């Protein structure tokens, strides 16, 4: 019996250069986004007084940011300006009692290693759910590393990038001052999201008006912070079903909390 393969069809041969061209164009597009995003980060660190002040406060509090802790990343289709924290997953060593347990431990270690290779913004909802389940079962320890990423292709302009930096730096401040655990404590997550939405400038009334999100002038900031914080809390599988309840419960206290600012930074 002949085992020779058929030559590629003319259609397949013609498609190969097209795919190669698309790949090259996307790579160039991502490089352009990255360069622009890198420029936004540099301008934020050099010229944005709020970004500079928050980083200085982190250092004063004893939480010196590591070099390059704000990065630009290709976030794919995930529509976000940025994100805070990389979930570090460490397997808890256990002495296997039989081959079955040994195989299970090996499979878990392989899964953890594979997730570690995936950038945080590319990790799926299922990845996070498996991490949380493994932690609940006592198989792994989870730790939130204080790193910030900006989604390079979703930044509208420099102002948007700087607001995203301030938002994520508020999370860094909260992690430093309270040792919060937003992965497992939904009230912690609700509070830090409320504060970040409120203090970052992302709920500016002109932007809300342009988006058609402002139903009334008075109190629009609180409504915006609640709406956006709820969406963020819903990203955690542990908190998703009761996200609005957690936000409502934490709102009064956390919306008034302007630390490390003496007053709201957007008030003139």
mmCIF file of C-alpha atoms in Angstrom:
data_model
loop_
_atom_site.group_PDB
_atom_site.id
_atom_site.type_symbol
_atom_site.label_atom_id
_atom_site.label_comp_id
_atom_site.label_asym_id
_atom_site.label_seq_id
_atom_site.Cartn_x
_atom_site.Cartn_y
_atom_site.Cartn_z
ATOM 1 C CA UNK A 1 0.000 0.000 0.000
ATOM 2 C CA UNK A 2 1.332 3.396 -0.937
ATOM 3 C CA UNK A 3 1.920 5.788 1.939
ATOM 4 C CA UNK A 4 2.958 8.826 -0.075
ATOM 5 C CA UNK A 5 1.081 11.989 0.819
ATOM 6 C CA UNK A 6 -0.771 14.106 -1.679
ATOM 7 C CA UNK A 7 0.844 17.389 -2.689
ATOM 8 C CA UNK A 8 -0.703 20.469 -1.089
ATOM 9 C CA UNK A 9 -3.610 21.933 -2.993
ATOM 10 C CA UNK A 10 -3.140 25.168 -4.848
ATOM 11 C CA UNK A 11 -5.598 26.852 -2.459
ATOM 12 C CA UNK A 12 -3.568 25.793 0.587
ATOM 13 C CA UNK A 13 -0.336 26.893 -1.046
ATOM 14 C CA UNK A 14 -1.856 30.291 -1.841
ATOM 15 C CA UNK A 15 -3.185 30.675 1.719
ATOM 16 C CA UNK A 16 0.217 30.138 3.354
ATOM 17 C CA UNK A 17 1.747 33.481 2.236
ATOM 18 C CA UNK A 18 -1.467 35.276 3.231
ATOM 19 C CA UNK A 19 -1.318 33.832 6.758
ATOM 20 C CA UNK A 20 2.344 34.725 7.012
ATOM 21 C CA UNK A 21 1.556 38.267 5.941
ATOM 22 C CA UNK A 22 -1.259 38.553 8.517
ATOM 23 C CA UNK A 23 1.059 37.291 11.256
ATOM 24 C CA UNK A 24 3.716 39.822 10.302
ATOM 25 C CA UNK A 25 1.159 42.651 10.205
ATOM 26 C CA UNK A 26 -0.177 41.730 13.654
ATOM 27 C CA UNK A 27 3.345 41.591 15.071
ATOM 28 C CA UNK A 28 4.034 45.052 13.677
ATOM 29 C CA UNK A 29 0.737 46.337 15.021
ATOM 30 C CA UNK A 30 1.518 44.980 18.511
ATOM 31 C CA UNK A 31 4.975 46.514 18.401
ATOM 32 C CA UNK A 32 3.442 49.890 17.574
ATOM 33 C CA UNK A 33 0.984 49.544 20.461
ATOM 34 C CA UNK A 34 3.806 48.508 22.793
ATOM 35 C CA UNK A 35 6.005 51.456 21.900
ATOM 36 C CA UNK A 36 3.136 53.878 22.435
ATOM 37 C CA UNK A 37 2.235 52.213 25.749
ATOM 38 C CA UNK A 38 5.864 52.314 26.915
ATOM 39 C CA UNK A 39 5.830 56.034 26.147
ATOM 40 C CA UNK A 40 2.710 56.488 28.266
ATOM 41 C CA UNK A 41 4.364 54.712 31.209
ATOM 42 C CA UNK A 42 7.510 56.836 30.902
ATOM 43 C CA UNK A 43 5.505 60.065 30.747
ATOM 44 C CA UNK A 44 3.446 58.969 33.725
ATOM 45 C CA UNK A 45 6.523 58.218 35.808
ATOM 46 C CA UNK A 46 8.228 61.477 34.792
ATOM 47 C CA UNK A 47 5.383 63.993 34.547
ATOM 48 C CA UNK A 48 2.188 62.771 36.214
ATOM 49 C CA UNK A 49 2.325 64.112 39.775
ATOM 50 C CA UNK A 50 -0.325 61.678 41.054
ATOM 51 C CA UNK A 51 1.540 58.643 39.720
ATOM 52 C CA UNK A 52 4.802 59.976 41.123
ATOM 53 C CA UNK A 53 3.262 60.715 44.516
ATOM 54 C CA UNK A 54 1.656 57.270 44.842
ATOM 55 C CA UNK A 55 4.941 55.536 44.049
ATOM 56 C CA UNK A 56 6.688 57.751 46.593
ATOM 57 C CA UNK A 57 4.047 56.808 49.163
ATOM 58 C CA UNK A 58 4.585 53.115 48.462
ATOM 59 C CA UNK A 59 8.274 53.564 49.149
ATOM 60 C CA UNK A 60 7.574 55.570 52.315
ATOM 61 C CA UNK A 61 5.309 52.730 53.506
ATOM 62 C CA UNK A 62 8.165 50.252 53.017
ATOM 63 C CA UNK A 63 6.853 48.653 49.825
ATOM 64 C CA UNK A 64 9.497 49.599 47.267
ATOM 65 C CA UNK A 65 8.230 48.722 43.768
ATOM 66 C CA UNK A 66 10.664 46.476 41.873
ATOM 67 C CA UNK A 67 12.182 47.770 38.664
ATOM 68 C CA UNK A 68 9.811 47.397 35.748
ATOM 69 C CA UNK A 69 6.798 46.576 37.897
ATOM 70 C CA UNK A 70 4.571 48.500 35.468
ATOM 71 C CA UNK A 71 4.555 46.739 32.101
ATOM 72 C CA UNK A 72 2.775 46.847 28.769
ATOM 73 C CA UNK A 73 1.154 43.627 27.611
ATOM 74 C CA UNK A 74 -0.846 42.266 24.702
ATOM 75 C CA UNK A 75 -4.170 41.501 26.389
ATOM 76 C CA UNK A 76 -5.840 40.105 23.277
ATOM 77 C CA UNK A 77 -9.607 40.572 23.259
ATOM 78 C CA UNK A 78 -9.835 41.181 27.010
ATOM 79 C CA UNK A 79 -11.257 44.694 27.155
ATOM 80 C CA UNK A 80 -9.443 46.349 30.018
ATOM 81 C CA UNK A 81 -7.091 49.253 30.485
ATOM 82 C CA UNK A 82 -4.868 47.263 32.792
ATOM 83 C CA UNK A 83 -4.651 45.007 35.810
ATOM 84 C CA UNK A 84 -2.949 44.527 39.133
ATOM 85 C CA UNK A 85 -1.267 41.488 40.610
ATOM 86 C CA UNK A 86 0.119 38.248 39.299
ATOM 87 C CA UNK A 87 -1.216 35.161 41.048
ATOM 88 C CA UNK A 88 1.749 33.091 42.193
ATOM 89 C CA UNK A 89 0.858 29.457 42.736
ATOM 90 C CA UNK A 90 3.057 27.158 44.841
ATOM 91 C CA UNK A 91 2.383 23.436 45.181
ATOM 92 C CA UNK A 92 2.266 22.281 48.796
ATOM 93 C CA UNK A 93 4.548 19.274 49.123
ATOM 94 C CA UNK A 94 2.802 16.152 50.350
ATOM 95 C CA UNK A 95 4.227 12.699 50.824
ATOM 96 C CA UNK A 96 2.394 10.371 48.429
ATOM 97 C CA UNK A 97 1.136 7.135 49.895
ATOM 98 C CA UNK A 98 0.621 5.316 46.631
ATOM 99 C CA UNK A 99 1.220 5.563 42.893
ATOM 100 C CA UNK A 100 -2.191 7.130 42.271
ATOM 101 C CA UNK A 101 -1.424 10.032 44.592
ATOM 102 C CA UNK A 102 2.006 10.376 43.031
ATOM 103 C CA UNK A 103 0.463 10.647 39.583
ATOM 104 C CA UNK A 104 -2.012 13.224 40.857
ATOM 105 C CA UNK A 105 0.747 15.344 42.391
ATOM 106 C CA UNK A 106 2.691 15.202 39.147
ATOM 107 C CA UNK A 107 -0.350 16.289 37.142
ATOM 108 C CA UNK A 108 -0.962 19.182 39.535
ATOM 109 C CA UNK A 109 2.663 20.306 39.316
ATOM 110 C CA UNK A 110 2.493 20.189 35.526
ATOM 111 C CA UNK A 111 -0.723 22.249 35.509
ATOM 112 C CA UNK A 112 0.767 24.835 37.883
ATOM 113 C CA UNK A 113 3.918 25.085 35.766
ATOM 114 C CA UNK A 114 1.847 25.579 32.624
ATOM 115 C CA UNK A 115 -0.230 28.352 34.221
ATOM 116 C CA UNK A 116 2.951 30.062 35.417
ATOM 117 C CA UNK A 117 4.066 30.378 31.791
ATOM 118 C CA UNK A 118 0.878 32.228 30.893
ATOM 119 C CA UNK A 119 0.776 35.994 31.334
ATOM 120 C CA UNK A 120 -1.787 37.079 33.938
ATOM 121 C CA UNK A 121 -3.927 38.937 31.415
ATOM 122 C CA UNK A 122 -4.108 35.785 29.264
ATOM 123 C CA UNK A 123 -5.185 33.491 32.079
ATOM 124 C CA UNK A 124 -8.771 32.403 31.694
ATOM 125 C CA UNK A 125 -11.650 32.339 34.131
ATOM 126 C CA UNK A 126 -11.191 28.573 34.304
ATOM 127 C CA UNK A 127 -7.503 29.017 35.207
ATOM 128 C CA UNK A 128 -8.428 31.194 38.184
ATOM 129 C CA UNK A 129 -11.196 28.835 39.254
ATOM 130 C CA UNK A 130 -8.777 25.886 39.248
ATOM 131 C CA UNK A 131 -6.243 27.885 41.251
ATOM 132 C CA UNK A 132 -8.847 28.818 43.860
ATOM 133 C CA UNK A 133 -10.191 25.251 44.052
ATOM 134 C CA UNK A 134 -6.691 23.829 44.507
ATOM 135 C CA UNK A 135 -6.018 26.360 47.271
ATOM 136 C CA UNK A 136 -9.308 25.474 48.999
ATOM 137 C CA UNK A 137 -8.294 21.798 48.851
ATOM 138 C CA UNK A 138 -4.967 22.613 50.497
ATOM 139 C CA UNK A 139 -2.961 21.579 47.454
ATOM 140 C CA UNK A 140 -1.415 24.962 46.600
ATOM 141 C CA UNK A 141 -0.667 28.316 48.190
ATOM 142 C CA UNK A 142 -1.681 31.440 46.304
ATOM 143 C CA UNK A 143 0.063 34.785 46.660
ATOM 144 C CA UNK A 144 -0.714 38.024 44.870
ATOM 145 C CA UNK A 145 2.500 39.577 43.585
ATOM 146 C CA UNK A 146 2.375 43.392 43.294
ATOM 147 C CA UNK A 147 2.835 43.863 39.566
ATOM 148 C CA UNK A 148 0.945 46.194 37.235
ATOM 149 C CA UNK A 149 0.231 45.663 33.551
ATOM 150 C CA UNK A 150 -1.365 47.972 31.003
ATOM 151 C CA UNK A 151 -3.271 46.488 28.080
ATOM 152 C CA UNK A 152 -1.360 48.156 25.273
ATOM 153 C CA UNK A 153 -3.912 47.812 22.479
ATOM 154 C CA UNK A 154 -6.845 49.051 24.577
ATOM 155 C CA UNK A 155 -5.394 52.349 25.776
ATOM 156 C CA UNK A 156 -7.247 55.230 24.162
ATOM 157 C CA UNK A 157 -4.662 57.901 24.911
ATOM 158 C CA UNK A 158 -2.117 59.110 27.471
ATOM 159 C CA UNK A 159 -4.791 60.281 29.915
ATOM 160 C CA UNK A 160 -6.435 56.864 29.866
ATOM 161 C CA UNK A 161 -3.068 55.181 30.463
ATOM 162 C CA UNK A 162 -2.231 57.448 33.407
ATOM 163 C CA UNK A 163 -5.655 56.883 34.978
ATOM 164 C CA UNK A 164 -5.121 53.136 34.633
ATOM 165 C CA UNK A 165 -1.738 53.495 36.343
ATOM 166 C CA UNK A 166 -3.313 55.426 39.235
ATOM 167 C CA UNK A 167 -6.085 52.824 39.514
ATOM 168 C CA UNK A 168 -3.624 49.953 39.798
ATOM 169 C CA UNK A 169 -1.343 51.901 42.156
ATOM 170 C CA UNK A 170 -4.281 52.315 44.552
ATOM 171 C CA UNK A 171 -4.480 48.502 44.648
ATOM 172 C CA UNK A 172 -0.749 48.408 45.372
ATOM 173 C CA UNK A 173 -1.233 50.884 48.236
ATOM 174 C CA UNK A 174 -4.040 48.746 49.672
ATOM 175 C CA UNK A 175 -1.991 45.560 49.407
ATOM 176 C CA UNK A 176 0.889 47.296 51.192
ATOM 177 C CA UNK A 177 -1.090 48.866 54.030
ATOM 178 C CA UNK A 178 -3.644 46.138 54.815
ATOM 179 C CA UNK A 179 -2.215 42.863 53.477
ATOM 180 C CA UNK A 180 -5.541 42.414 51.755
ATOM 181 C CA UNK A 181 -6.526 39.089 50.225
ATOM 182 C CA UNK A 182 -8.794 39.929 47.259
ATOM 183 C CA UNK A 183 -8.509 36.401 45.878
ATOM 184 C CA UNK A 184 -10.341 34.868 48.833
ATOM 185 C CA UNK A 185 -12.002 37.786 50.613
ATOM 186 C CA UNK A 186 -14.716 39.363 48.481
ATOM 187 C CA UNK A 187 -15.149 42.317 50.834
ATOM 188 C CA UNK A 188 -11.439 43.101 50.459
ATOM 189 C CA UNK A 189 -11.788 42.980 46.699
ATOM 190 C CA UNK A 190 -14.923 45.132 46.709
ATOM 191 C CA UNK A 191 -13.282 47.770 48.902
ATOM 192 C CA UNK A 192 -10.094 48.133 46.882
ATOM 193 C CA UNK A 193 -12.065 48.275 43.612
ATOM 194 C CA UNK A 194 -14.368 50.979 45.003
ATOM 195 C CA UNK A 195 -11.361 53.016 46.095
ATOM 196 C CA UNK A 196 -9.516 52.561 42.803
ATOM 197 C CA UNK A 197 -12.532 53.546 40.716
ATOM 198 C CA UNK A 198 -13.203 56.568 42.904
ATOM 199 C CA UNK A 199 -9.655 57.912 43.198
ATOM 200 C CA UNK A 200 -8.292 57.223 39.703
ATOM 201 C CA UNK A 201 -10.366 59.767 37.792
ATOM 202 C CA UNK A 202 -12.013 57.054 35.684
ATOM 203 C CA UNK A 203 -15.448 58.236 36.821
ATOM 204 C CA UNK A 204 -14.955 61.775 35.545
ATOM 205 C CA UNK A 205 -18.393 63.224 34.821
ATOM 206 C CA UNK A 206 -17.496 64.370 31.296
ATOM 207 C CA UNK A 207 -16.455 60.860 30.341
ATOM 208 C CA UNK A 208 -19.571 59.384 31.905
ATOM 209 C CA UNK A 209 -21.705 61.906 30.025
ATOM 210 C CA UNK A 210 -20.014 61.040 26.723
ATOM 211 C CA UNK A 211 -20.676 57.356 27.338
ATOM 212 C CA UNK A 212 -24.342 58.009 28.119
ATOM 213 C CA UNK A 213 -23.839 56.544 31.585
ATOM 214 C CA UNK A 214 -24.757 59.627 33.600
ATOM 215 C CA UNK A 215 -28.427 59.566 34.630
ATOM 216 C CA UNK A 216 -28.062 62.518 37.012
ATOM 217 C CA UNK A 217 -25.427 65.135 37.755
ATOM 218 C CA UNK A 218 -25.438 64.850 41.532
ATOM 219 C CA UNK A 219 -24.036 61.569 42.786
ATOM 220 C CA UNK A 220 -22.764 60.401 39.414
ATOM 221 C CA UNK A 221 -19.350 59.572 40.880
ATOM 222 C CA UNK A 222 -20.781 57.167 43.421
ATOM 223 C CA UNK A 223 -22.974 55.471 40.823
ATOM 224 C CA UNK A 224 -20.036 55.083 38.451
ATOM 225 C CA UNK A 225 -17.762 53.682 41.163
ATOM 226 C CA UNK A 226 -20.424 51.160 42.187
ATOM 227 C CA UNK A 227 -21.055 50.058 38.597
ATOM 228 C CA UNK A 228 -17.409 49.670 37.686
ATOM 229 C CA UNK A 229 -16.424 48.069 40.999
ATOM 230 C CA UNK A 230 -19.196 45.495 40.602
ATOM 231 C CA UNK A 231 -17.897 44.523 37.161
ATOM 232 C CA UNK A 232 -14.392 44.083 38.588
ATOM 233 C CA UNK A 233 -15.581 41.967 41.531
ATOM 234 C CA UNK A 234 -17.506 39.760 39.117
ATOM 235 C CA UNK A 235 -14.175 38.759 37.570
ATOM 236 C CA UNK A 236 -13.457 36.682 40.693
ATOM 237 C CA UNK A 237 -15.380 33.368 40.489
ATOM 238 C CA UNK A 238 -15.657 33.290 44.287
ATOM 239 C CA UNK A 239 -17.403 36.648 44.361
ATOM 240 C CA UNK A 240 -19.312 36.680 41.083
ATOM 241 C CA UNK A 241 -22.820 35.709 42.175
ATOM 242 C CA UNK A 242 -23.043 38.281 44.971
ATOM 243 C CA UNK A 243 -20.707 40.936 43.536
ATOM 244 C CA UNK A 244 -23.185 43.812 43.882
ATOM 245 C CA UNK A 245 -23.991 42.773 47.460
ATOM 246 C CA UNK A 246 -20.310 42.909 48.409
ATOM 247 C CA UNK A 247 -19.927 46.299 46.759
ATOM 248 C CA UNK A 248 -23.021 47.664 48.497
ATOM 249 C CA UNK A 249 -21.842 46.364 51.876
ATOM 250 C CA UNK A 250 -18.383 47.923 51.530
ATOM 251 C CA UNK A 251 -19.371 51.079 49.713
ATOM 252 C CA UNK A 252 -20.066 53.692 52.405
ATOM 253 C CA UNK A 253 -16.807 53.111 54.258
ATOM 254 C CA UNK A 254 -14.542 52.522 51.261
ATOM 255 C CA UNK A 255 -15.893 55.316 49.061
ATOM 256 C CA UNK A 256 -15.085 57.811 51.837
ATOM 257 C CA UNK A 257 -11.588 56.373 52.315
ATOM 258 C CA UNK A 258 -9.228 58.551 50.270
ATOM 259 C CA UNK A 259 -5.955 57.206 51.722
ATOM 260 C CA UNK A 260 -3.172 58.013 50.959
ATOM 261 C CA UNK A 261 -4.673 61.343 49.837
ATOM 262 C CA UNK A 262 -5.920 63.859 52.389
ATOM 263 C CA UNK A 263 -8.868 64.501 50.103
ATOM 264 C CA UNK A 264 -10.112 63.275 46.749
ATOM 265 C CA UNK A 265 -7.309 63.988 44.229
ATOM 266 C CA UNK A 266 -9.697 65.273 41.562
ATOM 267 C CA UNK A 267 -11.194 67.953 43.784
ATOM 268 C CA UNK A 268 -9.808 71.398 42.917
#
